[in-house]
Structure formats: structure tokens, C-alpha cells
Coordinates of C-alpha atoms in Angstrom, one line a residue:
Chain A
X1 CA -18.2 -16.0 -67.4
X2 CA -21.4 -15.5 -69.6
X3 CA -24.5 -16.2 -67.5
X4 CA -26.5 -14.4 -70.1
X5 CA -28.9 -15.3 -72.9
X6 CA -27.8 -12.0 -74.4
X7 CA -25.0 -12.0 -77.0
X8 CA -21.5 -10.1 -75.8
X9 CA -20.7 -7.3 -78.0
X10 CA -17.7 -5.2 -79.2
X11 CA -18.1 -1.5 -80.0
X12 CA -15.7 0.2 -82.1
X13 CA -15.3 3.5 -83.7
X14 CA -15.8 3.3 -87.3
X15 CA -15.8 0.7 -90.1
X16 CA -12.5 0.6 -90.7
X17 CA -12.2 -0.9 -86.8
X18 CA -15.2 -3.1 -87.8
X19 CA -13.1 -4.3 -90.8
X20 CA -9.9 -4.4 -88.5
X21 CA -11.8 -6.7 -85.9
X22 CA -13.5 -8.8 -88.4
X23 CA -10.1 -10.0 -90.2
X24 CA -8.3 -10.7 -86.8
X25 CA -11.0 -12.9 -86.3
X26 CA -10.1 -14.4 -89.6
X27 CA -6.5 -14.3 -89.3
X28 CA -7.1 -16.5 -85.8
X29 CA -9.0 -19.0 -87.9
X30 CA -12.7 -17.7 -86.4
X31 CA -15.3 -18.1 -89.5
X32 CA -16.7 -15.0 -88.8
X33 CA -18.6 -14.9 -92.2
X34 CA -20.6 -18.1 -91.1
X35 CA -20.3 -18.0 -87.5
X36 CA -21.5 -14.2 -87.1
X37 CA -24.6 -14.8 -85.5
X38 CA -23.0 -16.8 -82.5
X39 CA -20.2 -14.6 -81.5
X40 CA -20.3 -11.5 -80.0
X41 CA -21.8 -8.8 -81.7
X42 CA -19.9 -5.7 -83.3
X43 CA -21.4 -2.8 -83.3
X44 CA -20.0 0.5 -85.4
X45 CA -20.9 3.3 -83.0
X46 CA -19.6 6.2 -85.0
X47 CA -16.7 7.8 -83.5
X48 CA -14.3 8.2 -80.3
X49 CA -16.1 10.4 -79.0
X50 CA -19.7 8.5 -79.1
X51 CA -17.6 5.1 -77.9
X52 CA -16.7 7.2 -74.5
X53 CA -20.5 8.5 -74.2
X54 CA -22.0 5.5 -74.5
X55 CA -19.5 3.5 -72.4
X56 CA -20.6 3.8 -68.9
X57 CA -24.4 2.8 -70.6
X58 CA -23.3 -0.3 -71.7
X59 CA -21.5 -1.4 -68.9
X60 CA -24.9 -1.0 -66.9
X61 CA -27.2 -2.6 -69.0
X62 CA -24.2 -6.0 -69.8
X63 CA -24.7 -7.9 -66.8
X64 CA -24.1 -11.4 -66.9
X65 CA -22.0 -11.1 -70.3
X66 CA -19.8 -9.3 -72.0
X67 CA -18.7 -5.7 -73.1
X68 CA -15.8 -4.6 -75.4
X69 CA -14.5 -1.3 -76.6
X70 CA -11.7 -0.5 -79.1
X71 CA -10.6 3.1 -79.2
X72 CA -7.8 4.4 -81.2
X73 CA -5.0 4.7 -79.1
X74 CA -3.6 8.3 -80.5
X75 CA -3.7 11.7 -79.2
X76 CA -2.4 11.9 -76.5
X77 CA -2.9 8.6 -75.3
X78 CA -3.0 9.6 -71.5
X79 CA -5.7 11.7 -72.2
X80 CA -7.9 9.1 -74.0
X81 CA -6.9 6.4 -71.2
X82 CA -7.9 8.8 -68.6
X83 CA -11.6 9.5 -70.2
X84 CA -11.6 5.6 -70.6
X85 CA -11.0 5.5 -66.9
X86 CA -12.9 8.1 -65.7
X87 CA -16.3 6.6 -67.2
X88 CA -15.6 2.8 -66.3
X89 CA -14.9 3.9 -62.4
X90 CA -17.9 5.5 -62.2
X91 CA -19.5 2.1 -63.0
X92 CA -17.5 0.1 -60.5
X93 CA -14.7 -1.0 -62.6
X94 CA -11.2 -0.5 -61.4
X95 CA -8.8 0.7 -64.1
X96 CA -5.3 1.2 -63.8
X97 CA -3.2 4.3 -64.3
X98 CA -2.1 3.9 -67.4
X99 CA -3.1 1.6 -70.3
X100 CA -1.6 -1.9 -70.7
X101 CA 0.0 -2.7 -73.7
X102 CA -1.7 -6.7 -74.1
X103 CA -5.1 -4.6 -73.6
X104 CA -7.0 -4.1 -70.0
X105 CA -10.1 -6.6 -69.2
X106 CA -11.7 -6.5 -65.9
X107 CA -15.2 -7.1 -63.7
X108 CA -17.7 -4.9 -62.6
X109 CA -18.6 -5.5 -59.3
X110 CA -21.9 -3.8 -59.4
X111 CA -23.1 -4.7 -62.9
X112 CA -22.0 -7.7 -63.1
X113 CA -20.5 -7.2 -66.7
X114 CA -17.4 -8.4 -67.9
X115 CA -15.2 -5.2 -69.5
X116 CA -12.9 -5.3 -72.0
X117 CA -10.7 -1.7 -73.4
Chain B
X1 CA -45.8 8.3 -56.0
X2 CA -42.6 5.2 -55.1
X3 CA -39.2 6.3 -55.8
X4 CA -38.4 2.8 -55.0
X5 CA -39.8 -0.6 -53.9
X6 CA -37.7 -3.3 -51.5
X7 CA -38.2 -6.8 -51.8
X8 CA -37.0 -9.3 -49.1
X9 CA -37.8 -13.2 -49.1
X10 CA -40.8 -12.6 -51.4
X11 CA -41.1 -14.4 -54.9
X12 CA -37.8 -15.3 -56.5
X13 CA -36.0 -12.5 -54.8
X14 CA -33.9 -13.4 -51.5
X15 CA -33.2 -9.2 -52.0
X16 CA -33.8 -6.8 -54.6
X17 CA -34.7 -3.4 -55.0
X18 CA -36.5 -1.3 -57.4
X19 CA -34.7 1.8 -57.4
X20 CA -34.5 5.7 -59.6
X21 CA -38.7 5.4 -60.0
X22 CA -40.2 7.7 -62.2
X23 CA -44.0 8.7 -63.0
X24 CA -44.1 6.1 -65.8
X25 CA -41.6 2.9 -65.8
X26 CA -40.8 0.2 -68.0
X27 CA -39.5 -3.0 -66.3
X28 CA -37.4 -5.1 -69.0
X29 CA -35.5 -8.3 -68.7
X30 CA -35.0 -11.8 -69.8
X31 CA -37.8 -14.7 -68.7
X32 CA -38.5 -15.5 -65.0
X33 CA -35.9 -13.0 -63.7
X34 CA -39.1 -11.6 -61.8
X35 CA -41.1 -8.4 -63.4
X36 CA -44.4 -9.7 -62.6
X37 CA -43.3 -10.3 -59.3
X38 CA -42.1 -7.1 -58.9
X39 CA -45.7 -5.8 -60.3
X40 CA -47.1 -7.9 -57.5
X41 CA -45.0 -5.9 -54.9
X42 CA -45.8 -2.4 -56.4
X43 CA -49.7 -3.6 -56.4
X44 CA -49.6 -4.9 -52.9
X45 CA -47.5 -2.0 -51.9
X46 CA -50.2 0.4 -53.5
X47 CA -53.1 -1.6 -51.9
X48 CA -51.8 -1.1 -48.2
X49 CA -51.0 -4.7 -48.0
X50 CA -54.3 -6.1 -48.9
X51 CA -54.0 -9.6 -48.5
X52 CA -56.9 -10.1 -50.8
X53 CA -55.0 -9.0 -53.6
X54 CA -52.3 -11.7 -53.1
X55 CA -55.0 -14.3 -52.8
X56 CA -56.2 -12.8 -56.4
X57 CA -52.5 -13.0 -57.6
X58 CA -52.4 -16.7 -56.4
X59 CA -55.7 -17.7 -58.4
X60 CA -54.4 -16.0 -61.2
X61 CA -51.1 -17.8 -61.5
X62 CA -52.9 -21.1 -60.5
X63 CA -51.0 -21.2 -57.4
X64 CA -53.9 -23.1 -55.4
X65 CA -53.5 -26.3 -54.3
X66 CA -56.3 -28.8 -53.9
X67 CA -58.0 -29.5 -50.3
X68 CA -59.1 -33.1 -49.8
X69 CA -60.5 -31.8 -46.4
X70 CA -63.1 -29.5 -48.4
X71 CA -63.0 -31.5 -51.9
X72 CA -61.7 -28.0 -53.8
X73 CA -58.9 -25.7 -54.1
X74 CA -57.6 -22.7 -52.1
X75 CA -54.9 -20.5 -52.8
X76 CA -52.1 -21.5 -51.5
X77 CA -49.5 -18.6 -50.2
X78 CA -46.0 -20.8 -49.7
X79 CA -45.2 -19.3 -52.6
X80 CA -45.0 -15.7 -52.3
X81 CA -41.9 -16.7 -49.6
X82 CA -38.7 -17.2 -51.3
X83 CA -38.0 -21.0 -52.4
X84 CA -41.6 -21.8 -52.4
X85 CA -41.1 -23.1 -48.7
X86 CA -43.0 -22.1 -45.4
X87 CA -40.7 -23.3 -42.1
X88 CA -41.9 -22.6 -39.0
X89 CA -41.6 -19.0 -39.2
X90 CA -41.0 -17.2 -42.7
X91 CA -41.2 -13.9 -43.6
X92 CA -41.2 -11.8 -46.4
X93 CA -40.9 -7.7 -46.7
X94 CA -42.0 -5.2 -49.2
X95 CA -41.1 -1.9 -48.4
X96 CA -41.4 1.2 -50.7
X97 CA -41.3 5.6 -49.5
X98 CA -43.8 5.5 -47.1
X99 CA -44.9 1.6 -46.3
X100 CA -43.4 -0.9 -44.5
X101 CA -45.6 -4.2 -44.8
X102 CA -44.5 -7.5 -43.2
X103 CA -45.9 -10.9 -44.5
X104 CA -45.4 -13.5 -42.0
X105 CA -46.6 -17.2 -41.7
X106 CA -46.1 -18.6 -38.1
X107 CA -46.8 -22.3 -37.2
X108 CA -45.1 -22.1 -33.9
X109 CA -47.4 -19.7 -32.3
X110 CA -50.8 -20.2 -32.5
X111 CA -52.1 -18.6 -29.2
X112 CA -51.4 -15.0 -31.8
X113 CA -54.6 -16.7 -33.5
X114 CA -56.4 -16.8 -30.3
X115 CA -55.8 -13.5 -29.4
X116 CA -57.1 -11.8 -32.4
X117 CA -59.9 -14.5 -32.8
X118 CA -61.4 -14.3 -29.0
X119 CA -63.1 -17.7 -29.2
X120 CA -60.8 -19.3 -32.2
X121 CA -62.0 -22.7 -31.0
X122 CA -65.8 -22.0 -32.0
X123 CA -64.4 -20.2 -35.1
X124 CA -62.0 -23.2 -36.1
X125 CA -65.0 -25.6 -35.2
X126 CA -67.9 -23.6 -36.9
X127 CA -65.5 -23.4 -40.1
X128 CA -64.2 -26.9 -39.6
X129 CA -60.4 -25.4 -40.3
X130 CA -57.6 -27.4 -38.7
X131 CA -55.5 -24.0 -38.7
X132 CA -51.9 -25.3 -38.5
X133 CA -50.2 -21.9 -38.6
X134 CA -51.3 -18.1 -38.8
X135 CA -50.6 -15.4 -42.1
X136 CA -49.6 -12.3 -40.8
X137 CA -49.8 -8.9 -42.3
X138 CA -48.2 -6.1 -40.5
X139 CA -48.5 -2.5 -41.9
X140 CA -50.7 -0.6 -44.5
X141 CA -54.1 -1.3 -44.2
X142 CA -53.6 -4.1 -41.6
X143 CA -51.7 -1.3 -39.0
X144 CA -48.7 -1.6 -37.5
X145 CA -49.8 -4.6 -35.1
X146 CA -50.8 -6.1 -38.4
X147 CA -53.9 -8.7 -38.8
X148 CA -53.6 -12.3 -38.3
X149 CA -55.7 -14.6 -40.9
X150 CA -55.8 -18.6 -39.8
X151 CA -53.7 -20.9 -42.8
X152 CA -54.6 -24.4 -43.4
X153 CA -52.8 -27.4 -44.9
X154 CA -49.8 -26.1 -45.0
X155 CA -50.3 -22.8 -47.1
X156 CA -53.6 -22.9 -47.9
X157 CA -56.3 -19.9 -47.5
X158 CA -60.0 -21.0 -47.2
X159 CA -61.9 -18.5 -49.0
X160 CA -64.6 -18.0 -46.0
X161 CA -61.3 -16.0 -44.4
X162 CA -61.4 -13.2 -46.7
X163 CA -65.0 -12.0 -46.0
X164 CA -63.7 -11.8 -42.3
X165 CA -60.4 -9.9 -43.3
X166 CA -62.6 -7.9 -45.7
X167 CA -64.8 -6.5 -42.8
X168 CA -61.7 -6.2 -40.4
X169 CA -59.7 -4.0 -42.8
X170 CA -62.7 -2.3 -45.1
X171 CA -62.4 1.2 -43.2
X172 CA -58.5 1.3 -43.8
X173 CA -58.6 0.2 -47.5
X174 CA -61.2 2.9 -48.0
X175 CA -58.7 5.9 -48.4
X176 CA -56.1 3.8 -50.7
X177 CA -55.7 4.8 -53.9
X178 CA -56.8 2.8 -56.9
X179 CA -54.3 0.3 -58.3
X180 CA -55.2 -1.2 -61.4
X181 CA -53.2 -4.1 -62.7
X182 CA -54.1 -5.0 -66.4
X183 CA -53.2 -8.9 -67.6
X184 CA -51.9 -9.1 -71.7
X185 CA -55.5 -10.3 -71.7
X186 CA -57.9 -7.6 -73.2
X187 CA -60.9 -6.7 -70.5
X188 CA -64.1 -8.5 -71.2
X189 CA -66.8 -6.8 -72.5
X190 CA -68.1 -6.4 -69.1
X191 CA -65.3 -4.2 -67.9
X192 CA -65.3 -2.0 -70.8
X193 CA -68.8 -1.3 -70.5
X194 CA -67.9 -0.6 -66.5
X195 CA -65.3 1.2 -67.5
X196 CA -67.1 3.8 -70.6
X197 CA -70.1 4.6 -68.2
X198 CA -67.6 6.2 -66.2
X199 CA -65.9 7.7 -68.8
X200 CA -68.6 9.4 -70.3
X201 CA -70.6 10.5 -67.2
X202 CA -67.3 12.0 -66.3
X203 CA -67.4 13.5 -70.4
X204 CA -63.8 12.0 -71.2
X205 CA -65.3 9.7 -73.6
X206 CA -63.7 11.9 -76.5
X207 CA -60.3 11.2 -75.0
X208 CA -60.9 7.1 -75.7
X209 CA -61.7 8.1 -79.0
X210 CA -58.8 10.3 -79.6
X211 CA -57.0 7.1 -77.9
X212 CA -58.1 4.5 -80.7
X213 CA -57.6 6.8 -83.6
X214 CA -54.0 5.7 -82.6
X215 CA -54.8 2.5 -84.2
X216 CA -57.8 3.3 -86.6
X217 CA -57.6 7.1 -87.9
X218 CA -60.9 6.4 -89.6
X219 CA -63.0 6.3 -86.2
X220 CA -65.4 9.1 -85.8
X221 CA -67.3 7.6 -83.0
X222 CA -68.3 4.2 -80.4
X223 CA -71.6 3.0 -79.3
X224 CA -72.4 0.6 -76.6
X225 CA -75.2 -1.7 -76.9
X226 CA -76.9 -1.7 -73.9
X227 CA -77.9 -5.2 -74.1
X228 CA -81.4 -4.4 -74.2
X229 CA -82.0 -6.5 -77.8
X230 CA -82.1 -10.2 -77.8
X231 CA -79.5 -11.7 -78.6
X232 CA -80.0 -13.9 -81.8
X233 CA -77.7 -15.7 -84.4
X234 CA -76.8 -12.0 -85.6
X235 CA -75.3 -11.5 -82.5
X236 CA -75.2 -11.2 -79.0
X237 CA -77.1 -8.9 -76.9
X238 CA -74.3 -6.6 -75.7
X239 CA -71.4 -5.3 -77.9
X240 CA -69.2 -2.4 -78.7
X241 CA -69.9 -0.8 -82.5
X242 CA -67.6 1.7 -84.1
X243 CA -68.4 4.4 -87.1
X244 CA -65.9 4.9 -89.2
X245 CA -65.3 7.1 -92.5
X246 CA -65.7 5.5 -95.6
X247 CA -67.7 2.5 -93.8
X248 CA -71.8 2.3 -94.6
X249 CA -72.0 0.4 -91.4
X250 CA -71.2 0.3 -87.8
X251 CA -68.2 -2.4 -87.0
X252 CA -68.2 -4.1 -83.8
X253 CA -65.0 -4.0 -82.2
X254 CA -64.4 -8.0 -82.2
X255 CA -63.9 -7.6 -86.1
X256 CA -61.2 -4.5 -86.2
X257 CA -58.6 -7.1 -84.4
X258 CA -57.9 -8.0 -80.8
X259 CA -55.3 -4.4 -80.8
X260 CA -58.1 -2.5 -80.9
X261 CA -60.0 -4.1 -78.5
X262 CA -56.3 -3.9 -76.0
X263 CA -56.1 -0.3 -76.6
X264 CA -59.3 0.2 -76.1
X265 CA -58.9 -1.2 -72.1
X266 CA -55.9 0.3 -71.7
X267 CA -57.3 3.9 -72.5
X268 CA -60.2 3.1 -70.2
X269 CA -57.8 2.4 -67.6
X270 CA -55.5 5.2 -68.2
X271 CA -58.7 7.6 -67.4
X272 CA -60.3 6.0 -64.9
X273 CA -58.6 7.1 -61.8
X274 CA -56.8 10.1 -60.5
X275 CA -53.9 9.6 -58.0
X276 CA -53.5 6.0 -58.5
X277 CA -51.3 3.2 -59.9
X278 CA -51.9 1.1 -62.7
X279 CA -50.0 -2.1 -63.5
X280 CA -49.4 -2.8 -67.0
X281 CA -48.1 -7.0 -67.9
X282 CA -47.1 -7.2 -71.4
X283 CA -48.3 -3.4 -72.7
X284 CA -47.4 -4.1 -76.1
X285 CA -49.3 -7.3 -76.5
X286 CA -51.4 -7.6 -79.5
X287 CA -50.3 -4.0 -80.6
X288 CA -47.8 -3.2 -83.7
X289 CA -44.8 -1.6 -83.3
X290 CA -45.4 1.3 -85.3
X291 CA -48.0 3.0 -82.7
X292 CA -45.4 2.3 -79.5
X293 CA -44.2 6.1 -79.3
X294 CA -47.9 7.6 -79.7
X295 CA -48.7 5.2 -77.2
X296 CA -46.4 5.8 -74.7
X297 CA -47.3 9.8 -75.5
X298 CA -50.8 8.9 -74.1
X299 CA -50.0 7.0 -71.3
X300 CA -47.7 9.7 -70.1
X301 CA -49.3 12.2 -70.5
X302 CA -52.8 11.0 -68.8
X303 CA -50.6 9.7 -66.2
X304 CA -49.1 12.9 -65.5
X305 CA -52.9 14.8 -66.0
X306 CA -54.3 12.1 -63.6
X307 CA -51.3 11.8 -61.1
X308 CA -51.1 8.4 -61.7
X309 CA -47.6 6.0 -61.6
X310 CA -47.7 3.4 -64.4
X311 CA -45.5 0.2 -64.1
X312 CA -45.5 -1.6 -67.5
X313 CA -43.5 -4.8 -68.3
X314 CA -42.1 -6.1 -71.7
X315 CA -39.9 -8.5 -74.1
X316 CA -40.5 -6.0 -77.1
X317 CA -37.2 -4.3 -78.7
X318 CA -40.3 -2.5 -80.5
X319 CA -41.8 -1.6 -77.8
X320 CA -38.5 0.0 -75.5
X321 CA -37.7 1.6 -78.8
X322 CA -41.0 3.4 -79.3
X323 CA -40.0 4.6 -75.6
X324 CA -36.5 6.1 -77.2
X325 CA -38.8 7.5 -79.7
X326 CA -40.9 9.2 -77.2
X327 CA -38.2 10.3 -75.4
X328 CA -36.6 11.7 -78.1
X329 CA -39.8 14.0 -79.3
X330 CA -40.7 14.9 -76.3
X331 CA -38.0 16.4 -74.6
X332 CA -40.1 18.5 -72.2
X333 CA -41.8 15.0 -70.8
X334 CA -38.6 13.3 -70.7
X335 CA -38.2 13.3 -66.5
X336 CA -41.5 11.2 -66.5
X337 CA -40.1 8.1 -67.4
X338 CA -37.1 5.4 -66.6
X339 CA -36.8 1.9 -68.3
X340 CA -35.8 -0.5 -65.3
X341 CA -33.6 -3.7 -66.3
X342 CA -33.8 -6.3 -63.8
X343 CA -31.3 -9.3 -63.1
X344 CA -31.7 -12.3 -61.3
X345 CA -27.7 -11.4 -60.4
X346 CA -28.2 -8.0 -58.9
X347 CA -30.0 -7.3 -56.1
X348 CA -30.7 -3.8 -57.5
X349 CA -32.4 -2.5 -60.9
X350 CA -30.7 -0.9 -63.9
X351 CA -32.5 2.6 -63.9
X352 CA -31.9 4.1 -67.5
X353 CA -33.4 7.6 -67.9
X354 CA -34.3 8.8 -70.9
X355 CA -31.0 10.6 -71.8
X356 CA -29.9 6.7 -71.7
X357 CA -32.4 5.4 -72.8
X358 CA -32.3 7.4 -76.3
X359 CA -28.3 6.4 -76.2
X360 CA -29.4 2.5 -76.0
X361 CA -31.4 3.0 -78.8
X362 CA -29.0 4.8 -81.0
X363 CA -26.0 2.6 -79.9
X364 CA -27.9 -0.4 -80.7
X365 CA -27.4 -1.9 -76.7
X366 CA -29.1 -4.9 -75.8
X367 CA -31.4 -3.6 -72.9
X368 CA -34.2 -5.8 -72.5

């Protein structure tokens, strides 16, 4: 749970991902458009590979709330999962083997932040 | 220099720990989640344990409580125990690389008063304290058997107990470094005047100006009034007068805005000492955002010219991105700083360094 004052936030890829995000929200009846400033914030990073460097950051410095990332889940996708669990476990989050098809959310015990893949 | 600090039972922190230190640190986090406190530690750390430097944090909080045995109020030291409570024995730790100090208050023993006070009973009568328990403060300046200082009312220090601590401790406190601790407040005009003597009988005074042109490019020089004129409806007797280009007269520093006036302390401070520790609460206040990275360049660099560990405190996104800033064009003074986040749900601080920190910044994290 959010403890907090600090908004959650998602970080994706690119702005296609942003796009992607913004019209599930839609779809799922969120009014993102009006309701932006209250939910978590989404924040275009770049790229894949600036997602992964800035991962175990973020983690650190989300206690008390949330902290999303969506990756593309091609090339390879063992390999991606593996650099996705690589960084999160060396910020105390315990990620299993191999990706989860519903998507993978879980505590850190040492930050304090909750972490969604 | 600390690498880290350890809190136990003092302030708001059952445990914490202020760990990955650098030469120059910025403590971030939301409201009440304890960076002055930890300031506090650091200073008291730095200080040996000088107890009069938690009675001087107590005044300036306002944590005195009033006496209506002497008609006036004493600082009162329940608080500096975690939950503002004193039971019949609490304790509080503070422990950094190479002190331990213990702060203790004891009601159930007060024959350790006796001991240290041969003759307590004239002492108590000649300062008419009803001591109900004993402070004590083991470590640093106080040595290892610590010093014990008689507590009245239930918390309360009478200030006539200081100028006997003050004797008891003045040889030990004598080789401590200097630890400056700077309030948002900008130093009266008294300090600054303290503080320029020094700097220009020790001929730094160009490096103050170099400091302000920060803020004002146009300064070419400052003059102090000594206070030798009158003082008359044109002004008061003392004052602080800057020359700069284009101007036909001399500006005194209350009319180029109260940054000026900050900066002006805080490069004061920044020279002062060598091989000390200064304390900044609230650096950015009163300053604009736009001066943060040439501001933490000067602090940074006199720190490391000086040998001095700065701990600064802020709520400024400006001001930890003017730290990014710095970090990012000054690669070869990057190892000098960390930004410390601090929780009231961890027991330890985030350490960024500046490789993370610059990351933060261009990844747009929330980190204050």
C-alpha cells in the first residue's frame, strides 16, 4: 500500500508504450485526460535499454509507493527477463525464473517499494 | 570525515542510520521524516558530544518548558529521547567512525549525582535545584565515564549548569573541530562582520567576492562600515555596501534582496574553517534556481580546499537538480558528493551517488 505523499509512476520505453498505457486506461473507463494529475505518473524514458539502467534507481528512491516498468517482451524474451531480474534482485526483490504471463508485481523488502514488470 | 552516522532512541528515530557519506551530502525527504534531526546528530557527533549544543538546539526549536519554581524557561531535553518521553532510565545513541556518545537521563540513581558533585547537597541547596534525575553524557568530549549534569522538573536544564559543564569539559572541546550549523535564516550583520574580519586578515576576501558574483556579476568590490558614524535617519551605524559596474553609488546589501545577503553567509562560512563540518538547513532558501550548480561548484570545491564535510538539507527539485547539473560538469569532482533520501520506514538512508543521481534527473524520478 501507498504510504507516500509522492505520486507512483510507470516507466515505459517510448511513446508509443505511453500511448498504449494511456488508452488501456481509457478502455477500463479511467479518465486519464482529466484525472492525470492523480494517478500515477508515466514517464517516457527512451528506450529498453535506459528502462533496465534506471530500474534498480527507481526502486531505491520509491519507498512507500509505487514503481512500474513495461518492457517489450521480444528478443529473446529469456534474455530481457533475466536483465529484468538481475537488476530488481540486487534491490531485494525476488523475481521468478521466468516471466509470468498476467505480469509479475512484488515488494522490496529493503526499499520498501512496491514493483511492478 | 563520517562515512556514516547511527541513531538509536534519539529524535523521531527508534533506529536509523546515515550511511555511503561523502565530503559534501544532501539529505532530501518529505516533511518531519527527520533531516534536521539527523543535522542535530552530525553536529553533536562533530562537537564531541557537547551537551551545550543540544541545549542550543532545544532553544532554537522552542523546546523549553516553563519553570514555575524559577518563574522562566529552561530547555527541556525529554525530547531528544524517542516519543518525547523520559522513564526512569532512557537512553539515546549517536554513533558515527570514530565516536560513540551515550545520552542518558537516570531518575533512579541519584547517588551517580553525588559522586561526580562531592557535596551535591550544598550544590542543590546553593542553586535551589530539586534535581529529580541526572543527564548523562558518555563519550567525546565528556570521556568514556561520561559527565553527569543534574535535570530538574522532569527534563528541564537550569542554565547555571552549563557554566559548570563548560569548565568541566573546556580542555577536551578545545581540539574539536569547528562545526558550523547555518539556520534558512541569513546571519545577522554581526556575524558577517565576525566572519569578513577573518576572511580578510586571512586575504580570502577575494574568494567572497568571486562567491557573490554568482548572484550579482556586476560586483567589483564590498565595504564594511565599521560602525564608527552615527547612526541617523539615513541609516544605521554599521552596514555592508557593495560597488557595482554601472552603479554611481555604493548599494548596501539589505537593498540587492535577502539571496544576496544568504550567499553572502554561506560563503563566509564555507571559508572560515579548515577540517571542520558545516551544517547547512534549507541551502537553497532565498536563492533561485538558476545559480544551484555554480553553487554547489563552490561549496565543493572549498569543502574539498578546506577539508571540510558539508551536510545540507532541502525540499527543492531546483535545488537536487542543480546537484545533477554539477555532477554532470564536473565529472572529476563527482566522488565528493551523495544525495541521501531518508524515510520514516527505513531504518537506513537511500545513498544515491552522483552516477545516480544524474540518472534521477534525466529519468525524471521523484527523489526528494
Amino acid at each position: 500500500m501507498a504510504t507516500s505523499m509522492e505520486r507512483s509512476a510507470l516507466h515505459v520505453e517510448g511513446k508509443d508504450d505511453l500511448y498504449a498505457i494511456v488508452n488501456l486506461l481509457m478502455r477500463h473507463g479511467v479518465d486519464y485526460e482529466n484525472r492525470r494529475s492523480e494517478l500515477p505518473e508515466l514517464r517516457e524514458i527512451g528506450s529498453c535499454e535506459k528502462v533496465l539502467v534506471g530500474m534498480e534507481t527507481a526502486v531505491k528512491t520509491s519507498t512507500g509507493r509505487a514503481i512500474g516498468f513495461v518492457l517489450d517482451a521480444d528478443s529473446p524474451i529469456e534474455n530481457r527477463w533475466n536483465a529484468v531480474r538481475v537488476r530488481l534482485q540486487r534491490v531485494d526483490v525476488v523475481v521468478p525464473g521466468t516471466p509470468l504471463p498476467v505480469g509479475f508485481v512484488a515488494e522490496s523488502a529493503k526499499y520498501k517499494s512496491t514493483v511492478g514488470v | 570525515m563520517l562515512s556514516y552516522v547511527e541513531l538509536e532512541n534519539f529524535r523521531g528515530f527508534e533506529r536509523f542510520r546515515l550511511a555511503g557519506l561523502s565530503r559534501v551530502n544532501l539529505l532530501v525527504g518529505e516533511n518531519n521524516c527527520g533531516k534536521s534531526s539527523l543535522l542535530e546528530a552530525t553536529t553533536l557527533l562533530a562537537k564531541g558530544g557537547d551537551l551545550r549544543a543540544l541545549v542550543d538546539f532545544a532553544r532554537q526549536r522552542g523546546e523549553t518548558a516553563y519553570s514555575e519554581v524559577y518563574e522562566v524557561c529552561f530547555p527541556d531535553v525529554r525530547h531528544f529521547f524517542y516519543g518525547h518521553c523520559v522513564d526512569d532510565r532512557s537512553e539515546a545513541l549517536i554513533i558515527g567512525d570514530n565516536d560513540r556518545l551515550q545520552v542518558s537521563i537516570d531518575r533512579t540513581n541519584l547517588r551517580d549525582f553525588e559522586a561526580a558533585y562531592p557535596g551535591a547537597r550544598s550544590l542543590e541547596e546553593s542553586m535551589y535545584l530539586p534535581v529529580d534525575a541526572v543527564l548523562l553524557v558518555r563519550g567525546g568530549v565528556n570521556g568514556s565515564d561520561g559527565i553527569i549534569v543534574p535535570v530538574i522538573e522532569n527534563g528541564r536544564i537550569h542554565d547555571s549548569v552549563l557554566d559548570l559543564y563548560a569548565a568541566k569539559i573546556r580542555s577536551a572541546s578545545r581540539d574539536r573541530p569547528y562545526v558550523g550549523y547555518m539556520l534558512p535564516s541569513a546571519m545577522t550583520l554581526d556575524e558577517i562582520g565576525r566572519y569578513w574580519d577573518h576572511a580578510v586578515v586571512t586575504r580570502r576576501e577575494m574568494e567572497v567576492i568571486s562567491a557573490l558574483q554568482i548572484i550579482e556579476p556586476r560586483l567589483n568590490n564590498i565595504f564594511f562600515l565599521s560602525g564608527g558614524l552615527k547612526a541617523g535617519p539615513n541609516g544605521g551605524a554599521r552596514g555592508v555596501l557593495l560597488e557595482l559596474d554601472g552603479e554611481s553609488v555604493r548599494i548596501p546589501l539589505g537593498s540587492v534582496g535577502d539571496g544576496s545577503r544568504r550567499l553572502l553567509g554561506l560563503a563566509l562560512a564555507l571559508i572560515r574553517y579548515r577540517d571542520s563540518v558545516l551544517l547547512l538547513d534549507e541551502i537553497d532558501a532565498g536563492l533561485h534556481y538558476s545559480i544551484m550548480p555554480r553553487l554547489w561548484h563552490l561549496i565543493v570545491e572549498t569543502a574539498r580546499q578546506s577539508n571540510m564535510q558539508v551536510f545540507a538539507t532541502t525540499h527543492s527539485s531546483d535545488c537536487v537538480r542543480g546537484l545533477a547539473q554539477f555532477c554532470r560538469e564536473h565529472p572529476e569532482l563527482q566522488e565528493e558528493v551523495s544525495l541521501q533520501k531518508i524515510s520514516c520506514e527505513l531504518e537506513e538512508s537511500v545513498a544515491l551517488h552522483a552516477e545516480e543521481i544524474i540518472l534521477a534527473d534525466e529519468q525524471r524520478m521523484e527523489v526528494r
